[in-house]
CSV table of C-alpha atoms in Angstrom, one decimal:
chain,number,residue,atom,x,y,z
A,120,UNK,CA,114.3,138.3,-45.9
A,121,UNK,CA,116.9,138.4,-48.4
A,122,UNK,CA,115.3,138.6,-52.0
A,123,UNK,CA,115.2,135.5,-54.2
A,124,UNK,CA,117.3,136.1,-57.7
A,125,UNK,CA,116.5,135.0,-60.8
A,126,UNK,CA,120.2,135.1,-62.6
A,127,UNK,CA,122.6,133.5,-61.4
A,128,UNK,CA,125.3,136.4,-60.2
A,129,UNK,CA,125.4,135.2,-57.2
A,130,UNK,CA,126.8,131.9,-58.5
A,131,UNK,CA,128.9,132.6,-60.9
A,132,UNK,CA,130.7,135.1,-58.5
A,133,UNK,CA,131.3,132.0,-56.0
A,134,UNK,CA,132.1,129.7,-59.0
A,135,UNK,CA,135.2,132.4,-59.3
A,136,UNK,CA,136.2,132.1,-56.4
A,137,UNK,CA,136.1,128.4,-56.0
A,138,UNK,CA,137.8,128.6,-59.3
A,139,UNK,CA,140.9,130.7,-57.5
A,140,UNK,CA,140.9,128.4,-54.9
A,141,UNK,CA,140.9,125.1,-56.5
A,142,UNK,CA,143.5,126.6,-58.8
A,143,UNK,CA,145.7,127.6,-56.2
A,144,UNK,CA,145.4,124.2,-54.2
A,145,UNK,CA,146.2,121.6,-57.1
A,146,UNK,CA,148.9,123.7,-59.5
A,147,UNK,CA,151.4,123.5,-56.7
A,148,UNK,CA,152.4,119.8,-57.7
A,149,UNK,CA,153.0,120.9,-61.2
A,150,UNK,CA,155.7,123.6,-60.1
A,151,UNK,CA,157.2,121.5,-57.3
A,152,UNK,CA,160.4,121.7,-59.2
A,153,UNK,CA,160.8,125.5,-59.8
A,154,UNK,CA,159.7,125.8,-56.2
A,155,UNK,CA,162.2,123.5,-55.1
A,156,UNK,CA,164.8,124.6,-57.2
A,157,UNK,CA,164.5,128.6,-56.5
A,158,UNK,CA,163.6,128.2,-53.1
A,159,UNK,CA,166.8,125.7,-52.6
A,160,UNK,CA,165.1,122.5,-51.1
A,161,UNK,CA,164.3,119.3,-52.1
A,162,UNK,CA,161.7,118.2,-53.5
A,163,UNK,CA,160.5,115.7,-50.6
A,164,UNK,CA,160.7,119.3,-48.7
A,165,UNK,CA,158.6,121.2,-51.7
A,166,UNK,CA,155.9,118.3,-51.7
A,167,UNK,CA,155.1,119.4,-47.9
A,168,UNK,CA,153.5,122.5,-49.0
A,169,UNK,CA,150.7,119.9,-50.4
A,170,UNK,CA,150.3,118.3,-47.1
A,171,UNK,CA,151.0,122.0,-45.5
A,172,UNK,CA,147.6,123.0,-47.1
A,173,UNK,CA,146.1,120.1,-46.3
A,174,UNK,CA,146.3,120.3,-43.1
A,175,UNK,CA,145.2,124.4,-43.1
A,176,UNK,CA,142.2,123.0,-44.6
A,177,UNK,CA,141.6,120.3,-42.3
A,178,UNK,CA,141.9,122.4,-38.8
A,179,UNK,CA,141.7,126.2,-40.4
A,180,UNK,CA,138.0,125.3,-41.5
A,181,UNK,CA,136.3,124.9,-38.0
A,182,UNK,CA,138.6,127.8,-36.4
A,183,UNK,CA,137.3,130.2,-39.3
A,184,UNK,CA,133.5,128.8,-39.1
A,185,UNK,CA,133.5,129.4,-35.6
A,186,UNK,CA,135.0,132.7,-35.9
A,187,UNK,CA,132.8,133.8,-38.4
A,188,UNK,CA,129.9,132.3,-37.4
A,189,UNK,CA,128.0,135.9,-35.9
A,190,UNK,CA,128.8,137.5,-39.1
A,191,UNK,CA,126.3,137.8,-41.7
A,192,UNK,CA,127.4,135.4,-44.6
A,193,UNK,CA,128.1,138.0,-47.2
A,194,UNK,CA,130.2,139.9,-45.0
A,195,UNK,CA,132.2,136.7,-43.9
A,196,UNK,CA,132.5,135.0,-47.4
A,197,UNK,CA,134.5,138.9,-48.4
A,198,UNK,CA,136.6,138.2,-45.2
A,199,UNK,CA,137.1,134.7,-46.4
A,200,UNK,CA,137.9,135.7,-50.0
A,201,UNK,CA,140.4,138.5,-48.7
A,202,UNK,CA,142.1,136.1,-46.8
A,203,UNK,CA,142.6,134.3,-49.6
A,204,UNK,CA,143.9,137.1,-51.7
A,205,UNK,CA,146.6,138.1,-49.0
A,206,UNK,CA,148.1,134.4,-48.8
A,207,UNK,CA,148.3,134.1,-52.0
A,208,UNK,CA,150.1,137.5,-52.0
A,209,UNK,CA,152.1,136.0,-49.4
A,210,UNK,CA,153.3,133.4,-51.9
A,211,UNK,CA,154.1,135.4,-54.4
A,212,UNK,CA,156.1,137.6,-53.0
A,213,UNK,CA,157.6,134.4,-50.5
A,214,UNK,CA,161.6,135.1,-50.4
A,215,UNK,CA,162.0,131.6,-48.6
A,216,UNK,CA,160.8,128.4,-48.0
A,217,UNK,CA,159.4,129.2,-44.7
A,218,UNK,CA,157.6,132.1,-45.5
A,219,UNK,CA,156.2,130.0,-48.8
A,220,UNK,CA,155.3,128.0,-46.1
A,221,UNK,CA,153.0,129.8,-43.7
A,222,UNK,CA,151.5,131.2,-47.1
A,223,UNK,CA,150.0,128.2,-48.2
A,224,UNK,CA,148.3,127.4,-45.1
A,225,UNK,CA,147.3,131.1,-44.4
A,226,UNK,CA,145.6,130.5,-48.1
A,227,UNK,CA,144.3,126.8,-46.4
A,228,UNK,CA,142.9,128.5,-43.8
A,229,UNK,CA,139.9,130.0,-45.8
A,230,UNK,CA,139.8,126.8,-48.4
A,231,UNK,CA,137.2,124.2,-46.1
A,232,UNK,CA,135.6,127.8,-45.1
A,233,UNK,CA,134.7,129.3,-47.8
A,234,UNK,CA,133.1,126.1,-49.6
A,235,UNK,CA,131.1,124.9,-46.2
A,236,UNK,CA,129.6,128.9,-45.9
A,237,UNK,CA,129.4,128.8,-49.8
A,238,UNK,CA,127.2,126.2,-50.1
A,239,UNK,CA,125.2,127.8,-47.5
A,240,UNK,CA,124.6,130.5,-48.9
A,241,UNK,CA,124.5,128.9,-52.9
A,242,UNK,CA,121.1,127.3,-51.5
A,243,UNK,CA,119.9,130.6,-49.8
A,244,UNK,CA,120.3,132.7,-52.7
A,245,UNK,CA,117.9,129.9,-55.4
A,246,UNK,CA,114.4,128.6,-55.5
A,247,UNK,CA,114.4,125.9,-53.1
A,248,UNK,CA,113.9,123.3,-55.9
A,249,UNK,CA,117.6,124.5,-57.0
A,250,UNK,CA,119.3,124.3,-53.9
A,251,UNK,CA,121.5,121.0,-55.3
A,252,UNK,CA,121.8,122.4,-58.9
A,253,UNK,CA,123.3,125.9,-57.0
A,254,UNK,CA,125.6,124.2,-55.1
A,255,UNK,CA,126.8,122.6,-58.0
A,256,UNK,CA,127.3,125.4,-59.9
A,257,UNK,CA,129.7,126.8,-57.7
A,258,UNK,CA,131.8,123.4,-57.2
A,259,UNK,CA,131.7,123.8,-61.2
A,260,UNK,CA,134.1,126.4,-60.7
A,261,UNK,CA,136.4,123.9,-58.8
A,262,UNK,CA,136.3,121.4,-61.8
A,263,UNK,CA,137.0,124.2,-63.7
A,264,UNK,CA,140.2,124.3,-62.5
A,265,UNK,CA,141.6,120.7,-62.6
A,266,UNK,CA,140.5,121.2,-66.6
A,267,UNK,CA,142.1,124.7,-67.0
A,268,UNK,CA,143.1,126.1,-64.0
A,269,UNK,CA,145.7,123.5,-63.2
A,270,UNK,CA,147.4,123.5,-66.4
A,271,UNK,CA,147.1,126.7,-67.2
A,272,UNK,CA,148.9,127.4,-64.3
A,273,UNK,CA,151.7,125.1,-64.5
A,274,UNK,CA,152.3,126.3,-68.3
A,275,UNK,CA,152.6,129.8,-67.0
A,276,UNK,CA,154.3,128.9,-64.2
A,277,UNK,CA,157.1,127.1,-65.6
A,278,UNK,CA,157.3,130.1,-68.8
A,279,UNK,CA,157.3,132.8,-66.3
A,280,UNK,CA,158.3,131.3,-62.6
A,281,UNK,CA,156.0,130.0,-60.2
A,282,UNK,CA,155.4,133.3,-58.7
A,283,UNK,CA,153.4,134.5,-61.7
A,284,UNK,CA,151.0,131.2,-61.3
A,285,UNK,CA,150.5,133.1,-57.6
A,286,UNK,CA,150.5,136.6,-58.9
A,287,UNK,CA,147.7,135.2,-61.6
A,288,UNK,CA,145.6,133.5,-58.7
A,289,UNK,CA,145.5,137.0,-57.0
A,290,UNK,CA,144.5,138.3,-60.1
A,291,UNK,CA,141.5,135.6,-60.1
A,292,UNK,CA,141.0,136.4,-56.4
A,293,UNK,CA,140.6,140.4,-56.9
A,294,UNK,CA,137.4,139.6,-59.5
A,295,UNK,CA,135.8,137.1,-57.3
A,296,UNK,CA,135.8,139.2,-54.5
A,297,UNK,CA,134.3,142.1,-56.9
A,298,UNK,CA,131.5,139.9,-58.1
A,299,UNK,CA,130.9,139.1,-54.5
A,300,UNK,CA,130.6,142.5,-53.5
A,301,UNK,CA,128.6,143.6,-56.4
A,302,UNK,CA,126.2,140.3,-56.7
A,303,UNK,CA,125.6,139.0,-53.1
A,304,UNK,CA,122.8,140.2,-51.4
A,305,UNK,CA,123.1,142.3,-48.2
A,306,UNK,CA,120.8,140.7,-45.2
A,307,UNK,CA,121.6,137.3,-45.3
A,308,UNK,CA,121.8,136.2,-42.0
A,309,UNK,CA,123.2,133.5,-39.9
A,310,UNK,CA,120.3,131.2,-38.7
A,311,UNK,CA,119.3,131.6,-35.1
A,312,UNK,CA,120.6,128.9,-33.2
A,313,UNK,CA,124.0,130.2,-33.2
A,314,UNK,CA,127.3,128.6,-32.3
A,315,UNK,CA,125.8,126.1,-29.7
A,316,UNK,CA,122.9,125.4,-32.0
A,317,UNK,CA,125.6,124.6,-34.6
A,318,UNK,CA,127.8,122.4,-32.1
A,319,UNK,CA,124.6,120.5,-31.8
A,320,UNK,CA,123.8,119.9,-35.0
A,321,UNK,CA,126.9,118.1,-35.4
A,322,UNK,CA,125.5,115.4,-33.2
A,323,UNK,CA,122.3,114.1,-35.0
A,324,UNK,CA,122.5,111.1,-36.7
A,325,UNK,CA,121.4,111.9,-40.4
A,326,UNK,CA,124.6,114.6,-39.9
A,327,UNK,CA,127.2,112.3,-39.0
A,328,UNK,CA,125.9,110.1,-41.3
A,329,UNK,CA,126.2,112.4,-44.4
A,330,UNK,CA,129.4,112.9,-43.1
A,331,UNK,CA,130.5,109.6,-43.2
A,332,UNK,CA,129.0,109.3,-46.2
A,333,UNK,CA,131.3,111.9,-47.7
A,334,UNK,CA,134.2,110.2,-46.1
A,335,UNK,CA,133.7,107.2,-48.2
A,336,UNK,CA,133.0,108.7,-51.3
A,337,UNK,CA,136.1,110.9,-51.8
A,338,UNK,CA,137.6,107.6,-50.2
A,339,UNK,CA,136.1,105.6,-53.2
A,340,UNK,CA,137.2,108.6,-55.5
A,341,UNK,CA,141.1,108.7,-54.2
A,342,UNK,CA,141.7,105.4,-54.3
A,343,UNK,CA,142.1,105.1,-57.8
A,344,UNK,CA,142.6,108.9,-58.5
A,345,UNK,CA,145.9,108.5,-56.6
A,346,UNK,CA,147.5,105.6,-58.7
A,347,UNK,CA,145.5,106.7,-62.1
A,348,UNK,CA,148.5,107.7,-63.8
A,349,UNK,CA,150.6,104.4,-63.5
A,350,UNK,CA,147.4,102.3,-64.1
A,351,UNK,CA,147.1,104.1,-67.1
A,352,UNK,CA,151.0,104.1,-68.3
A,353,UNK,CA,152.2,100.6,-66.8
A,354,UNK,CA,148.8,98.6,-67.8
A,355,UNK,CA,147.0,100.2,-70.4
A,356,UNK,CA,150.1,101.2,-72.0
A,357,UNK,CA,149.4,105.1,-73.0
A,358,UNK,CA,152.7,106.9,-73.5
A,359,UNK,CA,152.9,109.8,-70.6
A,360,UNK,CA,152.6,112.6,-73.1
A,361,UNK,CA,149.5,111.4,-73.9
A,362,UNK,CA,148.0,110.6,-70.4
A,363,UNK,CA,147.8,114.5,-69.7
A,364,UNK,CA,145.3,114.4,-72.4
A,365,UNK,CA,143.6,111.8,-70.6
A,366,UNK,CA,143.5,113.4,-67.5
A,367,UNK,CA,142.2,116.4,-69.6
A,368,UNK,CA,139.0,114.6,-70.7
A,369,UNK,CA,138.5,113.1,-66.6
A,370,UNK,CA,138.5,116.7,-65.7
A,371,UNK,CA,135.8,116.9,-68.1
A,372,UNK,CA,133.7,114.0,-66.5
A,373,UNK,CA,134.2,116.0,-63.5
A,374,UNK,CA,132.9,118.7,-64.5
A,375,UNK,CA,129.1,116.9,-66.7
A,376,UNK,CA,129.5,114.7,-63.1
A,377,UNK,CA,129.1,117.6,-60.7
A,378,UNK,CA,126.4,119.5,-62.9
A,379,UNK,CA,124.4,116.2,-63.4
A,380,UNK,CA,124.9,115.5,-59.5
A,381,UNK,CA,122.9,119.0,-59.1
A,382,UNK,CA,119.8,118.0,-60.8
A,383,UNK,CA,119.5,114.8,-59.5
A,384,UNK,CA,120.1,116.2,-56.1
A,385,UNK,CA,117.2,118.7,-56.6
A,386,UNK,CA,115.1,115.6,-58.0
A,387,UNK,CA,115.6,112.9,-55.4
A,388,UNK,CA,118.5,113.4,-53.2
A,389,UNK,CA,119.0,110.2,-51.1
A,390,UNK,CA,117.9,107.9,-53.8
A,391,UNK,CA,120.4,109.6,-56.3
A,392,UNK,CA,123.1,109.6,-54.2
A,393,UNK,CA,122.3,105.7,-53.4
A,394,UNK,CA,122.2,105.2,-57.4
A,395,UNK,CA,125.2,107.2,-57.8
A,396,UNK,CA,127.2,105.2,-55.7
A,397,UNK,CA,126.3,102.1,-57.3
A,398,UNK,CA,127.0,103.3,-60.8
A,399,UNK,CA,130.7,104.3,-59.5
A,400,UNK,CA,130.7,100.6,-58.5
A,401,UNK,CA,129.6,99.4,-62.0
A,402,UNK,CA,132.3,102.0,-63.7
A,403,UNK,CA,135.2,100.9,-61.4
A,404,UNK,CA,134.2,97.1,-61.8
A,405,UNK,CA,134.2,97.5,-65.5
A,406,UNK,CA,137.5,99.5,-65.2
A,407,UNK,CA,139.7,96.5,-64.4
A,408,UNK,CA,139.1,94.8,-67.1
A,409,UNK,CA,138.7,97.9,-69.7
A,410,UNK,CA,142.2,99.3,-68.7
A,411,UNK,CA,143.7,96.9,-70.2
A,412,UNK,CA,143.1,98.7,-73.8
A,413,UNK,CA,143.5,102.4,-74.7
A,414,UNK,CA,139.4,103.0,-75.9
A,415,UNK,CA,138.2,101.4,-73.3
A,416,UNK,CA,139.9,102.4,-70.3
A,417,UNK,CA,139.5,106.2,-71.8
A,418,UNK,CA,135.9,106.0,-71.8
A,419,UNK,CA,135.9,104.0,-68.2
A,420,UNK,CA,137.9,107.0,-67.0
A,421,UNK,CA,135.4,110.0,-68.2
A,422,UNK,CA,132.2,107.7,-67.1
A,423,UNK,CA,134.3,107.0,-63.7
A,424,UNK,CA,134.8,110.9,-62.9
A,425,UNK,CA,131.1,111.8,-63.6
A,426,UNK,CA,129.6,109.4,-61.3
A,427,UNK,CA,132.2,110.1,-58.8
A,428,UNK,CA,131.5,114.0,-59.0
A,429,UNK,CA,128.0,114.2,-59.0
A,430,UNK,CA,127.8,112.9,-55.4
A,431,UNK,CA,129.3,115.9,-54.7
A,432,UNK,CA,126.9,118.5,-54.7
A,433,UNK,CA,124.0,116.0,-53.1
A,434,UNK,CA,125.9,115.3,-50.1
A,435,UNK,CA,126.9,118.7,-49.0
A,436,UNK,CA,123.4,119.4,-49.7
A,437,UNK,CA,122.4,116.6,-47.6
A,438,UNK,CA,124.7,118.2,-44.8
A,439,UNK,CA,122.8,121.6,-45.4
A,440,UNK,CA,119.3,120.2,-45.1
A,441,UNK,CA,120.1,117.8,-41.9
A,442,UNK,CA,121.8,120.8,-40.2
A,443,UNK,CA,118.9,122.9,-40.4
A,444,UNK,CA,118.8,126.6,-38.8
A,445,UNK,CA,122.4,125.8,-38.2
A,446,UNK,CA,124.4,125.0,-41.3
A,447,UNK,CA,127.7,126.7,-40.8
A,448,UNK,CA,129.7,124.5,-39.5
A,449,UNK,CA,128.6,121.2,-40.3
A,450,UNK,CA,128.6,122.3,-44.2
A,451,UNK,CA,132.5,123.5,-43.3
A,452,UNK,CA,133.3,120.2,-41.4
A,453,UNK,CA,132.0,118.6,-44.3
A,454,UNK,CA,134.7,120.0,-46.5
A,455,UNK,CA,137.1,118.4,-44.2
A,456,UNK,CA,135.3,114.9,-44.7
A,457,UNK,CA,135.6,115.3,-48.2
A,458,UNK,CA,139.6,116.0,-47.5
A,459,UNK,CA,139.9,113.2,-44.6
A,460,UNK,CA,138.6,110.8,-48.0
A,461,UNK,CA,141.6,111.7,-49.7
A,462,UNK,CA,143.8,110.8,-47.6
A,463,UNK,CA,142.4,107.8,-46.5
A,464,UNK,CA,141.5,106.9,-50.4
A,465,UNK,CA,145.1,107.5,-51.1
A,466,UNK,CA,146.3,105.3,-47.9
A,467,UNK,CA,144.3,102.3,-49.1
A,468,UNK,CA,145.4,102.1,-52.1
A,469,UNK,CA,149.1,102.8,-50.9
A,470,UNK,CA,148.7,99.8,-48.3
A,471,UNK,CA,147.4,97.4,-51.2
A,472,UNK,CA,149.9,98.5,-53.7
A,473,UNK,CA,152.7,97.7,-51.1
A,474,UNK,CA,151.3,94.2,-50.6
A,475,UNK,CA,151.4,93.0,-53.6
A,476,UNK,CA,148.1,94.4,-55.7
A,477,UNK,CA,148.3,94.9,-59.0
A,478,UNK,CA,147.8,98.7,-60.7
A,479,UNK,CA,144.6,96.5,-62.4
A,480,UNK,CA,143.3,95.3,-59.3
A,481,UNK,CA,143.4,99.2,-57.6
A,482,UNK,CA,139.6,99.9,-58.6
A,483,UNK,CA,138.3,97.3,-56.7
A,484,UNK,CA,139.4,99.1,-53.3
A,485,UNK,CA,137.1,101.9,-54.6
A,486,UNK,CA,134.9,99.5,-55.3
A,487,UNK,CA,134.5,98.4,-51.9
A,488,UNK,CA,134.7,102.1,-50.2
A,489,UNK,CA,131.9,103.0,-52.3
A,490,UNK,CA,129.6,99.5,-51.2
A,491,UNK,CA,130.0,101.2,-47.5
A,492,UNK,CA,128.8,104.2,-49.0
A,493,UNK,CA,125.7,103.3,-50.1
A,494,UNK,CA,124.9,101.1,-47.7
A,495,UNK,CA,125.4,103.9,-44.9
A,496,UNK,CA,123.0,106.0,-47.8
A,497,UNK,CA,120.7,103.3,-47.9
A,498,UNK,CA,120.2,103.4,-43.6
A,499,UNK,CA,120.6,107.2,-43.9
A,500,UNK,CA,117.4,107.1,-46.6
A,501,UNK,CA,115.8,104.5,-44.4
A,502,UNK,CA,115.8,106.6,-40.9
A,503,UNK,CA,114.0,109.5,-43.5
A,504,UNK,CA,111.5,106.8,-43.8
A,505,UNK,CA,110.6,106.4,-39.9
A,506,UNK,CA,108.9,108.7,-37.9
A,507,UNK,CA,110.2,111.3,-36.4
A,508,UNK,CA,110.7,110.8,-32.4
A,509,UNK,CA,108.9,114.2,-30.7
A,510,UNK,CA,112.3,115.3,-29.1
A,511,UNK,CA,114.0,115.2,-32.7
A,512,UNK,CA,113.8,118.7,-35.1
A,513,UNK,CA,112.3,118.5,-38.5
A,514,UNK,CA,114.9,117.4,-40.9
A,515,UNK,CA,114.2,118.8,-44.2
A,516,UNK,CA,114.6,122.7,-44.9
C-alpha cells in the first residue's frame, strides 16, 4: 500500500504541472497576433489553435485514459507530463502553421488526462479527510496561471516572440516532471476493476449525474466569463487598460474560490456544492444591477469567481468517490465536462447576445444554468439519502 505523506510534495509537484498546462492552454489568445503575423495567417486562422486544443482535450482525454489505464499512475502521469514537454517543444520550434498546429493538440492530448488521473491520485496520496482540499491544491496551480501564468506569458511573449512563452512552458514542464519523479510514490496502483470496470462505472447514476453537474457549472461559469470584458467596458464603463486589472483580481477569486471549495468539499461535499451553487446565483443576480458602477461590479466580480471555483474541486471529487475502484476514466471524462461547459456557456450567451440581450442582462443566463445545477445536486444528494438497492456498489470511498 502506498504510504500516506505528511507534506505535501506530492501536490505541489502536480500543482506545477497543472501550472504548465494551464499556462500553455490560455496565453495563446494573448499572442494570437505575433502568431499570426510570423506564421503568415490570419487571425480567424490563429484563433483555431484555441479550438485546435480544445478539441485535443475533448477526444485526446479518453484515448490517453484508456491507454494508460494498466499503468501504474506514477508511471503514467511521467508519460503524461513528457508528452506535454515534447508538444510544447513542438511549438517552439513550429516553422509553420501546420506543424504549430498538430503541436497544440499533441500538448491537448495529455491536458483532460493528466488532471482526471491527477486528481486521482491527489486523493490517494492525503488523509482521506483531505481528499477535496488535495485536489484543490493541485487545480491551485491552474488558477495560478490565469493570475501569473497568462500574463506573464504574453509579456514575455510579445518582448521576446511567442516562441520563448513555449520555450518557458518547457522550462516549467522539465521541473514538474522532476518533482514528480522525485515526490510521487512508487506502488500506486490502478484499482482492480480495470478498463471494463471503468467503462462501467460511467453508467451509474450518481456518475452521470456529477457529470452533468459539472456541465452546468462551467456552463454557469462561461456564460458570463465569455462576454466579461464588454460587460465591464460598455456598461460599467472601466477604461480597457484598467479591465486587465480587473481581470487580475478575478483570477484572484479564483484562486480563495478553489482553495475554499477544498475544505468545504472535505466537510460536506453534496451540501457545499448545493450551497455553492446557490451563492453563484445570489452573486450573478446581484451582478446586474452592481455592474452598473465601477466598486460594485469589482467586488461582484472577485465574489463571482470564488463561488464559481470552489465547485471545482468538490465535483471532481464527487466523480472520484462515485467511481469507486475505478476512477480513471470517469475523473478524465470529467475534465471534458468541465470543457463541454465552456463551450456551451459561451454558446448561450452568444445566442442571447445575438437576440437582442443586453451585456447587463448576460448574468442571468448563468443564473439559470446554475438553478439546473443545483437542482440536479439536490436529486444527486437526495439518491445518497435512499438506500442502496443490493445489486448497486457502495458509493462512498
Amino acid at each position: 500500500m502506498a504510504r500516506r505523506l505528511s507534506l505535501p510534495l506530492p501536490l505541489i509537484a502536480l500543482a506545477i504541472a497543472s501550472f504548465g498546462i494551464g499556462t500553455t492552454e490560455f496565453v495563446i489568445m494573448g499572442l494570437l497576433p505575433d502568431v499570426a503575423r510570423d506564421l503568415g495567417v490570419d487571425i480567424p486562422a490563429a484563433g483555431l489553435l484555441v479550438t485546435g486544443y480544445a478539441l485535443g482535450v475533448t477526444f485526446g482525454a479518453p484515448v490517453l485514459a484508456i491507454s494508460t489505464a494498466r499503468l501504474e499512475r506514477r508511471t503514467a502521469l511521467l508519460l503524461l507530463i513528457g508528452i506535454f514537454i515534447l508538444g510544447n517543444l513542438l511549438c517552439a520550434i513550429a516553422p509553420d502553421y501546420a506543424l504549430l498546429m498538430a503541436a497544440r493538440v499533441v500538448t491537448a492530448f495529455c491536458h483532460g488526462a493528466f488532471f482526471g488521473l491527477g486528481a486521482v491520485v491527489a486523493a490517494q496520496v492525503v488523509a482521506p479527510e483531505k481528499r477535496a482540499q488535495a485536489i484543490a491544491i493541485m487545480f491551485s496551480g491552474l488558477t495560478l496561471a490565469n493570475v501569473l501564468g497568462v500574463p506573464f506569458g504574453t509579456a514575455l511573449g510579445q518582448a521576446l516572440g511567442w516562441r520563448a512563452t513555449f520555450w518557458a512552458v518547457v522550462a516549467i514542464g522539465v521541473v514538474a516532471a522532476a518533482g514528480l519523479w522525485a515526490w510521487l510514490p512508487r506502488g500506486l496502483r490502478i484499482g482492480s476493476a480495470g478498463f471494463l470496470g471503468e467503462l462501467r462505472s460511467l453508467g451509474r447514476t450518481q456518475v452521470l449525474l456529477a457529470m452533468a453537474i459539472s456541465v452546468l457549472a462551467s456552463a454557469s461559469l462561461f456564460s458570463v466569463f465569455t462576454y466579461i470584458v464588454p460587460m465591464l467596458q460598455d456598461v460599467t464603463g472601466i477604461a480597457p487598460g484598467r479591465v486587465t486589472i480587473v481581470l487580475l483580481l478575478l483570477g484572484v477569486g479564483l484562486t480563495i474560490g478553489n482553495l475554499i471549495g477544498g475544505r468545504l468539499g472535505d466537510w460536506r461535499l453534496m451540501p457545499a456544492v448545493i450551497g455553492l451553487f446557490a451563492a453563484v446565483m445570489a452573486v450573478l443576480g446581484t451582478f446586474t444591477i452592481g455592474v452598473h458602477a465601477v466598486v460594485p461590479a469589482v467586488i461582484c466580480v472577485i465574489l463571482w469567481g470564488a463561488v464559481a471555483f470552489a465547485l471545482v474541486s468538490p465535483l471532481q471529487m464527487r466523480v472520484v468517490n462515485e467511481a469507486r475502484g475505478a476512477p480513471n476514466l470517469a475523473s478524465t471524462l470529467n475534465q471534458g465536462a468541465f470543457n463541454l461547459g465552456n463551450a456551451i456557456g459561451a454558446w448561450a450567451g452568444g445566442v442571447a447576445i445575438t437576440h437582442g440581450l443586453p451585456y447587463a442582462q448576460i448574468p442571468w443566463i448563468g443564473v439559470g444554468l446554475a438553478a439546473a445545477g443545483m437542482g440536479l445536486a439536490a436529486v444527486s444528494h437526495r439518491l445518497d439519502r435512499m438506500p442502496l438497492l443490493p445489486e448497486d456498489p457502495a458509493r462512498a470511498i
